[in-house]
mmCIF file of C-alpha atoms in Angstrom:
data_model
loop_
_atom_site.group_PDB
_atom_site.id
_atom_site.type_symbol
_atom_site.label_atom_id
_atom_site.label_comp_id
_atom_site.label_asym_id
_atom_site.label_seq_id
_atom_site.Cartn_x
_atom_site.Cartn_y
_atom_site.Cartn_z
ATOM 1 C CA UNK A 1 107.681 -18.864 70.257
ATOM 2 C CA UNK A 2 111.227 -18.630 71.547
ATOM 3 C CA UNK A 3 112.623 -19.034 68.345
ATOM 4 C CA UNK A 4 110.472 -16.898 66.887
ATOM 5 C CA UNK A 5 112.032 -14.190 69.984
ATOM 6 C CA UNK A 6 115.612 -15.156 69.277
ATOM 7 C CA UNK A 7 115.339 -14.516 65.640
ATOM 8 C CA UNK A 8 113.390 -10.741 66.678
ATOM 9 C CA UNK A 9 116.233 -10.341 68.902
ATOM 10 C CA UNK A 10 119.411 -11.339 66.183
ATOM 11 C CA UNK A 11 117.565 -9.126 63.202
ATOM 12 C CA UNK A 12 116.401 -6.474 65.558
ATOM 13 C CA UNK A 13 119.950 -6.115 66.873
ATOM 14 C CA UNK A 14 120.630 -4.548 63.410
ATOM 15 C CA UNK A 15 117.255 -2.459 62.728
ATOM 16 C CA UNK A 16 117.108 -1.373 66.586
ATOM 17 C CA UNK A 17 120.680 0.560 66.112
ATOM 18 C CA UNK A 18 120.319 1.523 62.535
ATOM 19 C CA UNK A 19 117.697 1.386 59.819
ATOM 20 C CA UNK A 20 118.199 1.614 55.982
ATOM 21 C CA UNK A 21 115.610 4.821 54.520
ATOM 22 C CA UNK A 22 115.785 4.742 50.998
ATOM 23 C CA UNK A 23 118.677 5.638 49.281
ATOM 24 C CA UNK A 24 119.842 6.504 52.608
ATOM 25 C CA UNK A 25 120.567 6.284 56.777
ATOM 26 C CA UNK A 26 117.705 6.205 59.196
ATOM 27 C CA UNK A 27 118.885 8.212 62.189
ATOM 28 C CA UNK A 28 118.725 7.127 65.926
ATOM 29 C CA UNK A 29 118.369 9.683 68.435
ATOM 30 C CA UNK A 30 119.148 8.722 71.683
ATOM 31 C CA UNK A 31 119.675 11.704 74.669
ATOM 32 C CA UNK A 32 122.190 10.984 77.077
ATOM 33 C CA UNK A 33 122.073 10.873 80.629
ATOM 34 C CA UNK A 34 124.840 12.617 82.709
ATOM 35 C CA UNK A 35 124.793 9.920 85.025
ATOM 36 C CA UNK A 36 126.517 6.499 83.449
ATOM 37 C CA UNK A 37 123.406 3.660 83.568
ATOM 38 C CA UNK A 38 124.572 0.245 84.067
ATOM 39 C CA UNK A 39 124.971 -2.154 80.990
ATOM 40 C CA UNK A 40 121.781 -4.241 82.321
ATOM 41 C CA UNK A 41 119.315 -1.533 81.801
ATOM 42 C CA UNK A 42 121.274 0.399 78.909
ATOM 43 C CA UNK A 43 118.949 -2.096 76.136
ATOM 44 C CA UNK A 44 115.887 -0.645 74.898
ATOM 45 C CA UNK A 45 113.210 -2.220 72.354
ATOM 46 C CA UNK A 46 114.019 -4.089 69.180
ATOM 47 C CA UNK A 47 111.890 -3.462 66.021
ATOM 48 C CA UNK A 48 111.707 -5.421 62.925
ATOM 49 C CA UNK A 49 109.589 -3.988 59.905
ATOM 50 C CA UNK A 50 106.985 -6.768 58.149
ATOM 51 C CA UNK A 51 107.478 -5.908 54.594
ATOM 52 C CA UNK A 52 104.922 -7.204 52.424
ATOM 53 C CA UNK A 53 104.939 -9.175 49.368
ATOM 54 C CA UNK A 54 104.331 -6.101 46.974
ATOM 55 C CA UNK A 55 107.693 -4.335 48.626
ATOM 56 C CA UNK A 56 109.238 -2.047 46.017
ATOM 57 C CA UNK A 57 112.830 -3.364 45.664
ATOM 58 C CA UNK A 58 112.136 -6.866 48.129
ATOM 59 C CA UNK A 59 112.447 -7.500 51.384
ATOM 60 C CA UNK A 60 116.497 -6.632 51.181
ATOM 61 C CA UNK A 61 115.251 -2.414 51.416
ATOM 62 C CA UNK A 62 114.070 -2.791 55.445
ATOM 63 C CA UNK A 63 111.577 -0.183 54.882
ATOM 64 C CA UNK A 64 108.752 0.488 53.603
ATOM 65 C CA UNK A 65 108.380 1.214 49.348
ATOM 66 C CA UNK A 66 104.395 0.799 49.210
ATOM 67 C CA UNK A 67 102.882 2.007 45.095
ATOM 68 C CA UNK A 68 99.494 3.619 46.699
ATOM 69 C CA UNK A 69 96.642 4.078 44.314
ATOM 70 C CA UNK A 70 93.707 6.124 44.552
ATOM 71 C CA UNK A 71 91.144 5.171 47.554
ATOM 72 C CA UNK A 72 93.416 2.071 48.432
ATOM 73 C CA UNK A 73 93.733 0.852 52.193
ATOM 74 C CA UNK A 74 96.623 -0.196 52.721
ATOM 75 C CA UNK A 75 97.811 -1.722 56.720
ATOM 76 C CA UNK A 76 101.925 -3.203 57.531
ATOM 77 C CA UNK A 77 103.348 -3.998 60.662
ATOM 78 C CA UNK A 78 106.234 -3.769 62.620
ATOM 79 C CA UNK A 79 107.094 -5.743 65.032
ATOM 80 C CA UNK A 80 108.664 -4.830 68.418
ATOM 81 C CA UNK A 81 110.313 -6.706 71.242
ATOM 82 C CA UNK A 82 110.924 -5.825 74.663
ATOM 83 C CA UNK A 83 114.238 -7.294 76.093
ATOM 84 C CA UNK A 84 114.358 -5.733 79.132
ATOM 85 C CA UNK A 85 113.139 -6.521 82.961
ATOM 86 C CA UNK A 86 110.407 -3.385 83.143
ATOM 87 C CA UNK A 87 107.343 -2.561 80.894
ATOM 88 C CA UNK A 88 108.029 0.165 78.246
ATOM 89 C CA UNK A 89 105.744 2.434 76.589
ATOM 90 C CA UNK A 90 106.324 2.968 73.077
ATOM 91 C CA UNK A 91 105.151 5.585 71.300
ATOM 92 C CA UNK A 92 104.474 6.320 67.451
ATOM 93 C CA UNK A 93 104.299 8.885 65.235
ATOM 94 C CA UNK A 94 104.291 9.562 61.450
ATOM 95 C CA UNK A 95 107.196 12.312 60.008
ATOM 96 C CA UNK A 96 107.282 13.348 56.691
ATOM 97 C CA UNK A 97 110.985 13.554 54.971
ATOM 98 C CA UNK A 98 112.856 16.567 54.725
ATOM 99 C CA UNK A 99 116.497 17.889 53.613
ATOM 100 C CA UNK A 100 119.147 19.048 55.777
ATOM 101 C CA UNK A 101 121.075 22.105 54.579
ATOM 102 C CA UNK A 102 123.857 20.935 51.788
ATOM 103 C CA UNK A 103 121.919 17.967 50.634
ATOM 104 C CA UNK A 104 121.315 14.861 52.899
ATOM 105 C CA UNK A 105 118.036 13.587 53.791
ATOM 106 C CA UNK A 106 116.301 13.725 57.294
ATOM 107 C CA UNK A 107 113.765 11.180 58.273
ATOM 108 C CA UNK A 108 113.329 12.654 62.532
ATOM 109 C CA UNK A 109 111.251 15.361 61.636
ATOM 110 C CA UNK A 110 114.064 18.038 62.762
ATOM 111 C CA UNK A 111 112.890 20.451 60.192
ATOM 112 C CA UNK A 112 109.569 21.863 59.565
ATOM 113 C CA UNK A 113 108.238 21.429 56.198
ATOM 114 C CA UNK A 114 107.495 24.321 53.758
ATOM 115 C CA UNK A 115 104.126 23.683 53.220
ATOM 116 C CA UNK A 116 104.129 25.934 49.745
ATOM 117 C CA UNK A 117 106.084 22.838 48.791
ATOM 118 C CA UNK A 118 104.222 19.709 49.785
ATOM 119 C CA UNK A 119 100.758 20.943 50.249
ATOM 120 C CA UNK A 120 99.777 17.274 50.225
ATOM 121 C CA UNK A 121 102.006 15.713 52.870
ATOM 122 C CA UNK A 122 102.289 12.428 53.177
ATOM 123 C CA UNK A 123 102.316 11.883 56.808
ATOM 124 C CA UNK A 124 98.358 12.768 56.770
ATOM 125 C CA UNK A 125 97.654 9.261 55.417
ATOM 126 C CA UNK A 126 99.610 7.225 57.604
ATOM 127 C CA UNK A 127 97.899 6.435 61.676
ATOM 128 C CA UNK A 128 100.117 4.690 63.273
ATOM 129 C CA UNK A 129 99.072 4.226 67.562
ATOM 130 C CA UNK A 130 99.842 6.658 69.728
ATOM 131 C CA UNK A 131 101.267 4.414 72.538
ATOM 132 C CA UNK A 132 101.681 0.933 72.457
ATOM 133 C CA UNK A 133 102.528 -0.591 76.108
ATOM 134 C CA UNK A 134 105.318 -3.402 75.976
ATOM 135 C CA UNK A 135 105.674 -5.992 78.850
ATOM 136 C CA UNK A 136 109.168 -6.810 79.707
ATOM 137 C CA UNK A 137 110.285 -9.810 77.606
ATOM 138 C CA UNK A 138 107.736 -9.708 75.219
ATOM 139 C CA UNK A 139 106.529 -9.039 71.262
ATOM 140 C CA UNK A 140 104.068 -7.077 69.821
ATOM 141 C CA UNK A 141 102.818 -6.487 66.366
ATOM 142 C CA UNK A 142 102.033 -2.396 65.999
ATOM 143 C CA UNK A 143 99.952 -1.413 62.920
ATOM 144 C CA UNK A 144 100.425 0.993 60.584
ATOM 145 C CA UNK A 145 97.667 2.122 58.507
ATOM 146 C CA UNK A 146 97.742 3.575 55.200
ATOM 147 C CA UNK A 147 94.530 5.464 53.224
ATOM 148 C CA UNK A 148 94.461 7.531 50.461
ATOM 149 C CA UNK A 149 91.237 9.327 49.428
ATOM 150 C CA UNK A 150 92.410 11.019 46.304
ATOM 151 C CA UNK A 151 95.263 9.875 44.092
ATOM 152 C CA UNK A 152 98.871 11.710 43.663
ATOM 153 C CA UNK A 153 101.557 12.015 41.293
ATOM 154 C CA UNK A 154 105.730 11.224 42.466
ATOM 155 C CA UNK A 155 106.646 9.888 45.733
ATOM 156 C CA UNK A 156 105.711 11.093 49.050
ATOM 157 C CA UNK A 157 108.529 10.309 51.513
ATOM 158 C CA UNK A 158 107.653 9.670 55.275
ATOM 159 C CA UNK A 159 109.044 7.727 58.073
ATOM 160 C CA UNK A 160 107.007 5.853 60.958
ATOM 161 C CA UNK A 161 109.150 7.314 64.132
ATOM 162 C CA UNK A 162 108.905 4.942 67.058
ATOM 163 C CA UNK A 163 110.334 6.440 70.843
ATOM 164 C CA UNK A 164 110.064 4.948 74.632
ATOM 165 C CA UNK A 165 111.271 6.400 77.645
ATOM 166 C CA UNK A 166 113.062 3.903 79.532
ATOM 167 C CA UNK A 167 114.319 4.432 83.432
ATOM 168 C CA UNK A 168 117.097 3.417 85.614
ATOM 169 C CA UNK A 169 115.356 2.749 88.817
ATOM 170 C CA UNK A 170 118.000 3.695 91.029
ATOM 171 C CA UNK A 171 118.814 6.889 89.970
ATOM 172 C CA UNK A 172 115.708 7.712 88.264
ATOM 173 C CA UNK A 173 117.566 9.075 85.179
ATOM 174 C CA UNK A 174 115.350 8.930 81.971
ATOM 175 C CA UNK A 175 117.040 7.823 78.686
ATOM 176 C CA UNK A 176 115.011 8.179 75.611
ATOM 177 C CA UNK A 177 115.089 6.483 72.322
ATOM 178 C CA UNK A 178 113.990 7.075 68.804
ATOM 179 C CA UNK A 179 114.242 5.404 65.627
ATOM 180 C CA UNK A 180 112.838 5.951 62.326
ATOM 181 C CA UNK A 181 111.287 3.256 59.745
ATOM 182 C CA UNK A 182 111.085 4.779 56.214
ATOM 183 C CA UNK A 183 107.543 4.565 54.405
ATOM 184 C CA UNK A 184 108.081 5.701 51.142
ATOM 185 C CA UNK A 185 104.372 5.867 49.250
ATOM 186 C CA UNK A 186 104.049 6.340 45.454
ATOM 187 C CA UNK A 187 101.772 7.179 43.213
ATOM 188 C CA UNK A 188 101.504 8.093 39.734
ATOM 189 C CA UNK A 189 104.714 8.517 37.658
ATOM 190 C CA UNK A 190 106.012 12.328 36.976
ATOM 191 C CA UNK A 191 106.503 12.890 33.800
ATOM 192 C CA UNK A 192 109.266 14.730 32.197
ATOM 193 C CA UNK A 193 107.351 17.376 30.946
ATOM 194 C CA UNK A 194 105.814 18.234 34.344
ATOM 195 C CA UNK A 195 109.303 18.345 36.084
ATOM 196 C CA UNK A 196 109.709 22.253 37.541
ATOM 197 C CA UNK A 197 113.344 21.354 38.220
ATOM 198 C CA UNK A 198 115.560 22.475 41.428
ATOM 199 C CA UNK A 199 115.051 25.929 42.006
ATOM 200 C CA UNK A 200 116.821 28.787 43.760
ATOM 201 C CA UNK A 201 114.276 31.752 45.418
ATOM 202 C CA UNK A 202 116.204 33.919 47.711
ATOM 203 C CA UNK A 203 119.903 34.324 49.559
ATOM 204 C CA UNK A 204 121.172 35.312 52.927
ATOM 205 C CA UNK A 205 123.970 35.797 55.024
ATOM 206 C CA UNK A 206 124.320 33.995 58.149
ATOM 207 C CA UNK A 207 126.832 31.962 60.406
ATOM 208 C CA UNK A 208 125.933 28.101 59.695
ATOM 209 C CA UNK A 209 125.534 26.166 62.611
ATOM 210 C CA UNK A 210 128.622 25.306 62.987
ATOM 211 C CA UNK A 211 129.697 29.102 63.448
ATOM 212 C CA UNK A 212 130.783 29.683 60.161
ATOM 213 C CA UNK A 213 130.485 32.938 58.069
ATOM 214 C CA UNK A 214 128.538 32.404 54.905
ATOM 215 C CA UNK A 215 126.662 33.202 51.827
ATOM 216 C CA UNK A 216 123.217 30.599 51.646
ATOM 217 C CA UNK A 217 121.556 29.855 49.000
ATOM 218 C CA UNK A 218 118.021 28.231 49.769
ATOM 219 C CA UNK A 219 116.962 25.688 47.256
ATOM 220 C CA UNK A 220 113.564 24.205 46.271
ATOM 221 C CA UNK A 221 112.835 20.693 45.298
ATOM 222 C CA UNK A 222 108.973 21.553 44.215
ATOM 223 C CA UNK A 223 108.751 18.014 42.746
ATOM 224 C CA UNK A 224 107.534 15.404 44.365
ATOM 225 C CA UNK A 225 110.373 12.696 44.094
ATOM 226 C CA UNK A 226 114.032 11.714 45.257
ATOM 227 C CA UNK A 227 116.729 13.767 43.645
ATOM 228 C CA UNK A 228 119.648 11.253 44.082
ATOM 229 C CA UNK A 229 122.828 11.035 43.326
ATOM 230 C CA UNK A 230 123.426 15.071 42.618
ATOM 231 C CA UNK A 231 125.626 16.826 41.829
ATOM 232 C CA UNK A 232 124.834 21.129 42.690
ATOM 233 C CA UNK A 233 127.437 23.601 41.789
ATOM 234 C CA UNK A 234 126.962 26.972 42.557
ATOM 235 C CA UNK A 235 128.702 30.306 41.443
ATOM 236 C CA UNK A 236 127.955 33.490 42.797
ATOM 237 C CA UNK A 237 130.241 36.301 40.011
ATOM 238 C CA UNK A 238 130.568 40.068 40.767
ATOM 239 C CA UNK A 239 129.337 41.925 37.811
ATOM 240 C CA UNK A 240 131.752 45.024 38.803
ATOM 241 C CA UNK A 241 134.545 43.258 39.680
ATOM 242 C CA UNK A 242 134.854 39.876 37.941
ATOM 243 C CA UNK A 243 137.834 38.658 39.797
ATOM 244 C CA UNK A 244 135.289 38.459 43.006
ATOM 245 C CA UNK A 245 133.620 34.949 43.144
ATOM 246 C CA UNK A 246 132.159 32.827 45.682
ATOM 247 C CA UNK A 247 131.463 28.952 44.959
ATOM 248 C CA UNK A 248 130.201 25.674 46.350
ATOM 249 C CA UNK A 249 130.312 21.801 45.025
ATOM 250 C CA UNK A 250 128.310 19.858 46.691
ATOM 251 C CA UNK A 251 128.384 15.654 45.155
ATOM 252 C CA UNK A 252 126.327 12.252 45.990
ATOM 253 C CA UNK A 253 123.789 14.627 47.404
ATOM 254 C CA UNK A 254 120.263 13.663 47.876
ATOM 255 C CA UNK A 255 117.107 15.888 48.460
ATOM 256 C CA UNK A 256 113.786 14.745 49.456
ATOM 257 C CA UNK A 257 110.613 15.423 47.258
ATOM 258 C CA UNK A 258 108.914 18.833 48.063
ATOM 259 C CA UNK A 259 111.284 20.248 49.870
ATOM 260 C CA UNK A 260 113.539 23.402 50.438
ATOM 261 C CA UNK A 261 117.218 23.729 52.015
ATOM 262 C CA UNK A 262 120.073 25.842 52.031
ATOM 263 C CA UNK A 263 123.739 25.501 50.043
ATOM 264 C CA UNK A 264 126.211 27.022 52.236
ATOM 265 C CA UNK A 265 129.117 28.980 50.402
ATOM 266 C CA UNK A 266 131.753 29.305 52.947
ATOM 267 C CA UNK A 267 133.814 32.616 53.159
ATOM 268 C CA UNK A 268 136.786 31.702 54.728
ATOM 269 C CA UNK A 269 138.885 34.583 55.601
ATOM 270 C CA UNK A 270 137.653 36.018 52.145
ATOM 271 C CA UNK A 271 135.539 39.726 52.822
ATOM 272 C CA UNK A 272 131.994 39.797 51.243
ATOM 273 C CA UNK A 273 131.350 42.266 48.780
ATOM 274 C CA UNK A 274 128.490 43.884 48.407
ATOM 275 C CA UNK A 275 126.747 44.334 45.073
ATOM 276 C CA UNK A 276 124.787 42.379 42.012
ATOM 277 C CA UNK A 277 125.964 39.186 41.474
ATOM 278 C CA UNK A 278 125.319 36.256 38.594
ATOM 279 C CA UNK A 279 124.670 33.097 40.010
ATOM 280 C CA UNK A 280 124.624 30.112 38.055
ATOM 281 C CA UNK A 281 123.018 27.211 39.247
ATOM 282 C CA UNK A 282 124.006 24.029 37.846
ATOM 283 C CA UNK A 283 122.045 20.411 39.230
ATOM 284 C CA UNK A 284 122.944 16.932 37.657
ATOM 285 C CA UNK A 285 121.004 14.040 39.774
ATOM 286 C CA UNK A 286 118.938 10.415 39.138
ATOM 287 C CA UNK A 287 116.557 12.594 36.874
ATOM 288 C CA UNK A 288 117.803 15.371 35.108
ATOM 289 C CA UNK A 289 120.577 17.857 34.239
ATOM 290 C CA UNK A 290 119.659 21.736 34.379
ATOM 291 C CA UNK A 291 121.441 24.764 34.503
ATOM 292 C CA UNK A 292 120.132 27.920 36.175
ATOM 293 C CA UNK A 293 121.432 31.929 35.938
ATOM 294 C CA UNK A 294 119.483 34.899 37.118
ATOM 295 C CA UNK A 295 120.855 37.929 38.823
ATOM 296 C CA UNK A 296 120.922 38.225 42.723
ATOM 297 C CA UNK A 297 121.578 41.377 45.254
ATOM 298 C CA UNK A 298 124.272 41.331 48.342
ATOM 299 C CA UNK A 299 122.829 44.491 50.079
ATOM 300 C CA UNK A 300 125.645 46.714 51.817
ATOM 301 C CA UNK A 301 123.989 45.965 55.294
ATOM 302 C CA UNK A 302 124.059 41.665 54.642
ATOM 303 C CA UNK A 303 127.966 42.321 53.501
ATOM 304 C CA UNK A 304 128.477 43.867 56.840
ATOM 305 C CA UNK A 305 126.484 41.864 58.971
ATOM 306 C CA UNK A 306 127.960 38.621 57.859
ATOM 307 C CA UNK A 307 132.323 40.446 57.489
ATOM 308 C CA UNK A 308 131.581 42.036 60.953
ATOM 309 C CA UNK A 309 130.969 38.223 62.065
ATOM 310 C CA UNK A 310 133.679 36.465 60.269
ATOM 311 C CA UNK A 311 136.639 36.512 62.125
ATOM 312 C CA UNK A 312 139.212 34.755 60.202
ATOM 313 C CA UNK A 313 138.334 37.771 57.874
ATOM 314 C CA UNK A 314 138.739 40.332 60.539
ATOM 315 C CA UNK A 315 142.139 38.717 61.563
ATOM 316 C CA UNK A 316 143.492 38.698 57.724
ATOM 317 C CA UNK A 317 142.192 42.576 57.564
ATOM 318 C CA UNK A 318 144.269 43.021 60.892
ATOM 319 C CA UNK A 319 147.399 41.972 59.454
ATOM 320 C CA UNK A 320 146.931 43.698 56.046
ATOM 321 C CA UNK A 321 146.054 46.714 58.382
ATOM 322 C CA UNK A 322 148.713 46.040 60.589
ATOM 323 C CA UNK A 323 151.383 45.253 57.501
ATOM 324 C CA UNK A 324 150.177 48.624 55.682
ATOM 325 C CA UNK A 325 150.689 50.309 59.277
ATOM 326 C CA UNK A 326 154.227 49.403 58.997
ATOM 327 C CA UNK A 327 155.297 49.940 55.811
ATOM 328 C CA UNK A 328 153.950 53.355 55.853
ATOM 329 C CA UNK A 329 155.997 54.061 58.447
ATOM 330 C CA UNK A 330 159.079 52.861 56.698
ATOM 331 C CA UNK A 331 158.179 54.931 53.670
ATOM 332 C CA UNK A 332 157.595 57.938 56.139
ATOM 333 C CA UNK A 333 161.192 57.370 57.876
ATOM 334 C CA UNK A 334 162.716 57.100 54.509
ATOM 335 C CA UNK A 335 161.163 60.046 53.522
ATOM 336 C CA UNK A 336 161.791 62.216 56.708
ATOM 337 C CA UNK A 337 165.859 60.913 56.817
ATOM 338 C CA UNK A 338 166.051 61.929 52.776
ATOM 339 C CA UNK A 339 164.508 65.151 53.993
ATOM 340 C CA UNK A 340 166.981 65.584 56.462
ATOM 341 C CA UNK A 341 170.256 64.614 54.284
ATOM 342 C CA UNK A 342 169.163 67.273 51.842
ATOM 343 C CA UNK A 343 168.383 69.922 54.677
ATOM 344 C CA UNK A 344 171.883 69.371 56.128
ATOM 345 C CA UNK A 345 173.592 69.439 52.410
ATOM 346 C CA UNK A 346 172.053 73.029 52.076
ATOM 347 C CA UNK A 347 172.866 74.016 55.085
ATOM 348 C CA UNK A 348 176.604 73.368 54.629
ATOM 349 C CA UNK A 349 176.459 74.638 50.745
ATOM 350 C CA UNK A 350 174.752 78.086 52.597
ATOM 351 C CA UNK A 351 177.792 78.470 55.185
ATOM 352 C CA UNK A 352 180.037 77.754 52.880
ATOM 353 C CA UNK A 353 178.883 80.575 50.681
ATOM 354 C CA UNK A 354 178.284 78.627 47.691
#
């Protein structure tokens, strides 16, 4: 048994900090306490998943790849250690996947899902136990169980999410602690012919979350697999004025199946225009290549939300402003001394009679 713990402890020093989901990260989120809680009580549960034989890719993945055919019961474990002095309470839920704006894959459940988009999510066939209760010191096997009742085509991406709320007794500060174990479940194989490829349905203007000014471009994935590895370009061309373009690049993106995000094309200090623009959509990734054009609208009132907000713009405009400010005046001072030379030349050419 206490091997059995120290080898939980070695391999769960990895997953507990950072688990591999799919082609990508799993995310920990851990809120932090104002108040600095000593090393001793700073540890929180380990967690090892129990892949089983029929692992897509092995054992090497550390998470889930289960092939899920129709009516089929399917039930893994993880298991979970407690290293601490003080019981814990962990608690469990199932996430589906989604995409984070400008391509990277979430597995926390930050986003809601577009439900146009996966109607079927995956996350309805997965129980895992509400609350499990973990003595200090000690290991526990939590089950996950997996049913589905009628069969489905792709990959439905999901992620068991495992928290606990641990405390520092003498200050009574709460820490809490989540990670995420990817379950990835697929069924039958999409065919090319079926694939409805990476779509674009609307734009808006908007400061990102980081407080910048830009033009985004929402995307659907409506199929239901990975698009790894991609490559999107986009291209947003005046008609009017062809020297006014906006772009983006985005590479070694990846988008989860059945889901929608936004591009973000930065402005910079550059001043929206409004009018009717071609955008071309371009998407290279693990599946296919496609190229997309259709016409899109930049209303007058979205041009002067989104300028009115951008302030490296405003500051360039100030300076033009300013700059055009002065050299009108020079012109005018030119103009007015010129005026004056020739005034005073007449003036003498009158007195003198000529």
């Amino acid at each position: 048994m206490a091997k059995s713990i120290r080898k939980l402890v070695a391999i769960g020093l990895v997953f507990g900090l950072m688990i591999t989901l799919g082609a990508g990260t799993a995310q920990a989120a851990k809120k932090k306490s104002s108040i600095e809680i000593p090393k001793a009580n700073k540890a929180t549960f380990m967690l090892m998943p129990e892949l089983p034989k029929d692992n897509i890719g092995g054992s090497q993945l550390g998470y889930f790849n289960l092939h899920l055919k129709t009516n089929q019961v399917k039930t893994v474990h993880i298991k979970v250690y407690n290293p601490t002095e003080h019981t814990i309470n962990i608690y469990g839920q199932a996430k589906d996947a989604t995409t984070n704006d400008n391509a990277s894959v979430d597995y926390l459940g930050s986003h809601q899902n577009d439900r146009q988009l996966l109607k079927q999510p995956g996350s309805q066939l997965v129980s895992v136990p509400k609350k499990t209760e973990l003595p200090a010191g000690e290991t526990k096997r939590i089950a996950i169980k997996i049913k589905s009742n009628q069969g489905f085509k792709g990959t439905k991406a999901t992620a068991i999410n495992l928290s606990a709320d641990q405390f520092n007794q003498k200050s009574a500060v709460k820490n809490a602690y989540r990670y995420a174990i990817g379950l990835i479940l697929n069924g039958k194989t999409v065919k090319k012919q079926d694939y409805r490829y990476l779509q674009s349905p609307s734009i808006k203007t908007r400061l990102t979350k980081a407080k910048k000014p830009a033009i985004s471009v929402k995307l659907n994935n409506p199929d239901p697999m990975y698009l790894e590895k991609t490559t999107i370009k986009i291209k947003l061309q005046n008609q009017k004025w062809q020297f006014i373009q906006y772009a983006k690049t985005i590479k070694n993106g990846k988008v989860a199946p059945n889901t929608s995000f936004y591009v973000d094309l930065l402005l910079g200090g550059k001043r929206l225009v409004p009018g009717t623009y071609t955008m071309t959509l371009t998407t290279q990734n693990s599946h296919y290549k496609k190229t997309l054009h259709k016409n899109v609208l930049i209303t007058a009132s979205q041009a002067k939300y989104i300028n009115g907000l951008n302030a490296a713009y405003l500051r360039n405009r100030n300076w033009i402003l300013g700059g055009m400010a002065v050299i009108l005046i020079i012109i005018g001072g030119v103009i007015v001394r010129a005026y004056r030379v020739r005034k005073r030349k007449r003036d003498l050419h009158a007195k003198n009679g000529e």
